[in-house]
Each structure stands twice: as C-alpha cells, then as structure tokens.
Amino acid sequence: MDERQALAAFAALGQEHRLRVVRALVTAGPDGLAAGALAIEVGATSTNLSFHLKELSHAGLITSRREGKSIIYSAAYAGLSNLIAFLMRDCCQGRPEVCAPAVAALSACDCPVGEALNA
C-alpha cells in the first residue's frame, strides 16, 4: 500500500457510519452480512448505507458478492491488513517493545490467517 491508498482508506474510515460498517463486517467474518442486515447493524438507511458502502469499496476496505437476490458485504481483510502494515512498516526502530501492544492486539484474533487474508 502506498501513501495515496492509505490516505483514501483513512478518509473512508473517518466517518462514523463507515467505521461502524467496517467494524461490523470484521466482526461478521468472511461470511459477511446482507445489505439490509448491515443497515440495521450500523443504524443507517438503505440509501445512506449505499453511499458509504461505495466509499469503502473504492478504498479497498470491503468487498461485495451477489447471493441470489441479496448483496453480501464482507471486510476486505487483505486491504485492512495492508493498511495496518502501512502504519507499522517502520515501527520500533530496533525497539520491539514499542510495537508489542499492537502485535498482541492483532494476535488476539481467532481468524485463520490464510483464510482471512484471502477473503
């Protein structure tokens, strides 16, 4: 991820409903959530949610797929991982204890790593 992509991702996350969407989709896991369930989860109208989903998708933070008549949204784990890696790339300057809390927080995830990154 380059600086331009990181700026787009942070701009997308810098709005209350969009941050709630990403957190809800991360919580939902690779199965994701249907648009209607997601709207209820984050407290947004369908029209408003559609705008936010478009912004998050353009930033590479969520994906969508059609299942029958529903559109299912999921967190783009690779995009989220790239954003975290962008932030942490030059971390520590030879002092691993500086990054230990962030590494510990990421290690607490119960996601199968390969599966999560490819989702």
XYZ file of N, CA and C in Angstrom:
357
model
N 0.846 -1.172 0.000
C 0.000 0.000 0.000
C 0.891 1.234 0.000
N 0.545 2.168 -0.861
C 1.315 3.403 -0.888
C 0.566 4.488 -0.106
N 1.181 5.646 -0.011
C 0.599 6.728 0.792
C -0.757 7.176 0.257
N -0.919 7.239 -1.039
C -2.189 7.651 -1.650
C -3.307 6.686 -1.267
N -3.034 5.389 -1.321
C -4.032 4.386 -0.953
C -4.358 4.462 0.534
N -3.344 4.680 1.353
C -3.573 4.799 2.795
C -4.435 6.015 3.106
N -4.177 7.120 2.429
C -4.987 8.324 2.639
C -6.444 8.075 2.260
N -6.673 7.366 1.170
C -8.047 7.051 0.754
C -8.726 6.159 1.792
N -7.989 5.191 2.314
C -8.552 4.291 3.325
C -8.879 5.045 4.610
N -7.977 5.886 5.053
C -8.232 6.654 6.276
C -9.378 7.641 6.076
N -9.460 8.258 4.900
C -10.573 9.172 4.625
C -11.892 8.414 4.670
N -11.906 7.210 4.113
C -13.129 6.403 4.136
C -13.518 6.022 5.562
N -12.549 5.742 6.382
C -12.825 5.341 7.769
C -13.133 6.530 8.673
N -12.914 7.729 8.192
C -13.067 8.926 9.006
C -14.506 9.421 9.097
N -15.462 8.536 8.957
C -16.869 8.888 9.070
C -17.539 7.815 9.936
N -18.410 8.234 10.822
C -18.997 7.346 11.825
C -19.649 6.091 11.242
N -20.527 6.231 10.264
C -21.208 5.060 9.720
C -20.245 4.132 8.994
N -19.280 4.694 8.295
C -18.327 3.846 7.573
C -17.446 3.063 8.532
N -17.015 3.695 9.605
C -16.239 2.973 10.606
C -17.078 1.859 11.218
N -18.346 2.141 11.496
C -19.244 1.113 12.041
C -19.424 -0.038 11.056
N -19.532 0.279 9.771
C -19.678 -0.763 8.751
C -18.472 -1.686 8.769
N -17.278 -1.119 8.742
C -16.069 -1.949 8.717
C -15.988 -2.806 9.975
N -16.260 -2.215 11.126
C -16.205 -2.989 12.372
C -17.248 -4.105 12.367
N -18.443 -3.829 11.873
C -19.487 -4.856 11.808
C -19.084 -5.979 10.865
N -18.464 -5.634 9.741
C -18.064 -6.663 8.782
C -16.873 -7.469 9.283
N -15.965 -6.839 9.985
C -14.855 -7.585 10.581
C -15.409 -8.571 11.602
N -16.367 -8.118 12.402
C -16.997 -8.986 13.401
C -17.744 -10.138 12.737
N -18.414 -9.862 11.617
C -19.185 -10.886 10.916
C -18.303 -11.970 10.309
N -17.053 -11.641 10.035
C -16.143 -12.622 9.453
C -16.318 -12.755 7.954
N -15.675 -13.741 7.354
C -15.680 -13.902 5.894
C -17.070 -14.121 5.292
N -18.028 -14.601 6.086
C -19.379 -14.795 5.556
C -20.062 -13.474 5.248
N -19.683 -12.406 5.949
C -20.228 -11.082 5.687
C -21.658 -10.923 6.140
N -22.278 -9.839 5.687
C -23.656 -9.507 6.036
C -24.390 -9.006 4.801
N -25.666 -9.332 4.727
C -26.510 -8.792 3.669
C -26.697 -7.299 3.910
N -26.945 -6.557 2.838
C -27.067 -5.104 2.938
C -28.120 -4.687 3.958
N -29.268 -5.334 3.978
C -30.328 -4.974 4.918
C -29.917 -5.190 6.362
N -29.296 -6.316 6.638
C -28.821 -6.602 7.999
C -27.729 -5.617 8.400
N -26.888 -5.261 7.460
C -25.815 -4.313 7.731
C -26.384 -2.928 8.056
N -27.416 -2.508 7.320
C -28.050 -1.213 7.578
C -28.604 -1.170 8.995
N -29.247 -2.238 9.409
C -29.791 -2.308 10.771
C -28.658 -2.283 11.787
N -27.622 -3.033 11.530
C -26.477 -3.137 12.441
C -25.815 -1.788 12.716
N -25.697 -0.975 11.682
C -24.987 0.301 11.839
C -25.920 1.497 12.009
N -27.220 1.264 11.924
C -28.178 2.344 12.127
C -28.219 3.348 10.999
N -28.218 2.847 9.766
C -28.244 3.729 8.596
C -29.413 3.346 7.695
N -29.916 4.307 6.947
C -30.942 4.000 5.956
C -30.274 3.307 4.769
N -31.067 2.615 3.975
C -30.511 1.903 2.819
C -29.823 2.851 1.846
N -30.423 4.000 1.597
C -29.840 4.976 0.677
C -28.519 5.514 1.212
N -28.523 5.867 2.471
C -27.320 6.387 3.114
C -26.229 5.313 3.139
N -26.628 4.084 3.470
C -25.669 2.991 3.540
C -25.016 2.750 2.184
N -25.793 2.813 1.127
C -25.263 2.583 -0.213
C -24.110 3.535 -0.530
N -24.273 4.798 -0.178
C -23.217 5.787 -0.381
C -21.956 5.398 0.384
N -22.117 5.009 1.645
C -20.965 4.656 2.474
C -20.285 3.377 1.974
N -21.071 2.411 1.538
C -20.501 1.167 1.022
C -19.660 1.424 -0.221
N -20.131 2.333 -1.070
C -19.371 2.680 -2.274
C -18.016 3.279 -1.904
N -18.001 4.171 -0.937
C -16.747 4.795 -0.500
C -15.776 3.755 0.066
N -16.291 2.859 0.881
C -15.440 1.820 1.485
C -14.924 0.840 0.431
N -15.758 0.532 -0.530
C -15.344 -0.362 -1.604
C -14.242 0.277 -2.448
N -14.414 1.554 -2.799
C -13.387 2.258 -3.580
C -12.068 2.352 -2.826
N -12.135 2.394 -1.506
C -10.916 2.456 -0.691
C -10.291 1.076 -0.496
N -10.945 0.022 -0.991
C -10.402 -1.334 -0.885
C -10.570 -1.959 0.487
N -11.549 -1.477 1.263
C -11.726 -1.979 2.627
C -12.862 -2.979 2.766
N -13.747 -3.045 1.770
C -14.833 -4.029 1.779
C -14.995 -4.613 0.381
N -15.646 -5.764 0.322
C -15.973 -6.398 -0.949
C -17.457 -6.751 -0.925
N -17.993 -7.053 -2.089
C -19.390 -7.472 -2.171
C -19.513 -8.628 -3.145
N -20.569 -9.402 -2.920
C -20.875 -10.505 -3.831
C -22.390 -10.696 -3.835
N -22.888 -11.198 -4.924
C -24.320 -11.449 -5.034
C -24.602 -12.900 -4.655
N -25.594 -13.078 -3.810
C -26.106 -14.409 -3.456
C -27.609 -14.369 -3.645
N -28.064 -14.936 -4.749
C -29.486 -14.860 -5.070
C -29.876 -13.415 -5.294
N -30.872 -12.939 -4.540
C -31.329 -11.559 -4.679
C -30.602 -10.616 -3.728
N -29.739 -11.142 -2.884
C -29.058 -10.329 -1.878
C -27.644 -9.965 -2.312
N -27.202 -8.824 -1.846
C -25.793 -8.463 -1.969
C -25.193 -8.607 -0.586
N -24.135 -9.402 -0.511
C -23.459 -9.679 0.752
C -22.154 -8.895 0.769
N -21.942 -8.159 1.838
C -20.730 -7.360 2.002
C -19.834 -8.028 3.033
N -18.535 -7.980 2.768
C -17.539 -8.552 3.671
C -16.372 -7.586 3.812
N -15.681 -7.710 4.919
C -14.452 -6.938 5.097
C -13.421 -7.441 4.091
N -12.667 -6.538 3.529
C -11.557 -6.900 2.641
C -10.327 -7.034 3.534
N -10.130 -8.228 4.060
C -9.071 -8.436 5.048
C -7.692 -8.095 4.502
N -7.472 -8.365 3.232
C -6.165 -8.023 2.654
C -5.963 -6.509 2.662
N -6.995 -5.752 2.311
C -6.895 -4.296 2.324
C -6.675 -3.751 3.728
N -7.408 -4.301 4.683
C -7.237 -3.883 6.076
C -5.847 -4.246 6.590
N -5.382 -5.426 6.228
C -4.035 -5.843 6.638
C -2.972 -4.948 6.026
N -3.177 -4.584 4.774
C -2.223 -3.679 4.119
C -2.195 -2.317 4.788
N -3.356 -1.842 5.247
C -3.408 -0.560 5.938
C -2.651 -0.634 7.262
N -2.842 -1.715 7.991
C -2.111 -1.897 9.252
C -0.610 -2.014 8.976
N -0.258 -2.769 7.955
C 1.159 -2.914 7.607
C 1.768 -1.574 7.218
N 1.001 -0.738 6.494
C 1.487 0.586 6.127
C 1.827 1.388 7.376
N 0.956 1.330 8.376
C 1.199 2.067 9.620
C 2.387 1.520 10.394
N 2.529 0.223 10.395
C 3.519 -0.417 11.256
C 4.839 -0.726 10.546
N 4.927 -0.444 9.266
C 6.092 -0.834 8.458
C 7.421 -0.428 9.079
N 7.528 0.769 9.551
C 8.798 1.256 10.089
C 8.790 1.309 11.611
N 7.920 0.509 12.197
C 7.745 0.519 13.642
C 9.003 0.059 14.377
N 9.167 0.588 15.509
C 10.111 0.118 16.521
C 11.501 0.723 16.463
N 12.042 0.943 15.282
C 13.402 1.456 15.183
C 14.350 0.653 16.086
N 14.219 -0.677 16.016
C 15.086 -1.545 16.808
C 14.617 -1.767 18.240
N 13.425 -1.289 18.572
C 12.876 -1.447 19.931
C 11.534 -2.162 19.837
N 11.516 -3.490 19.769
C 10.277 -4.238 19.574
C 9.231 -4.021 20.662
N 9.641 -3.591 21.842
C 8.663 -3.359 22.909
C 7.694 -2.220 22.567
N 8.109 -1.341 21.679
C 7.250 -0.231 21.269
C 6.016 -0.761 20.538
N 6.192 -1.759 19.707
C 5.096 -2.310 18.903
C 4.404 -3.486 19.576
N 4.893 -3.950 20.688
C 4.338 -5.133 21.341
C 2.830 -5.037 21.588
N 2.293 -3.916 22.068
C 0.842 -3.860 22.277
C 0.037 -4.047 20.984
N 0.496 -3.465 19.892
C -0.211 -3.611 18.617
C -0.130 -5.057 18.123
N 1.021 -5.655 18.235
C 1.189 -7.050 17.805
C 0.321 -7.963 18.666
N 0.275 -7.719 19.962
C -0.552 -8.525 20.860
C -2.031 -8.387 20.509
N -2.474 -7.175 20.185
C -3.876 -6.966 19.821
C -4.231 -7.730 18.552
N -3.338 -7.725 17.574
C -3.584 -8.458 16.337
C -3.518 -9.960 16.557
N -2.675 -10.404 17.467
C -2.534 -11.824 17.746
C -3.774 -12.394 18.424
N -4.586 -11.543 19.030
C -5.784 -11.999 19.738
C -6.887 -12.433 18.778
N -6.762 -12.135 17.494
C -7.768 -12.509 16.507
C -7.826 -14.023 16.366
N -9.036 -14.559 16.351
C -9.228 -16.004 16.201
C -9.340 -16.441 14.748
N -9.087 -15.509 13.828
C -9.226 -15.817 12.407
C -8.117 -16.737 11.936
N -8.457 -17.742 11.116
C -7.395 -18.492 10.433
C -6.712 -17.528 9.479
N -5.437 -17.283 9.658
C -4.727 -16.211 8.956
C -4.839 -16.305 7.454
N -4.531 -17.426 6.862
C -4.577 -17.549 5.408
C -5.957 -17.281 4.863
N -6.974 -17.808 5.534
C -8.353 -17.635 5.101
C -8.774 -16.175 5.192
N -8.400 -15.511 6.281
C -8.802 -14.126 6.497
C -8.161 -13.202 5.475
N -6.898 -13.422 5.162
C -6.217 -12.535 4.234
C -6.720 -12.692 2.811
N -7.213 -13.862 2.474
C -7.685 -14.092 1.120
C -9.149 -13.739 0.933
N -9.835 -13.424 2.004
C -11.273 -13.137 1.885
C -11.510 -11.781 1.269
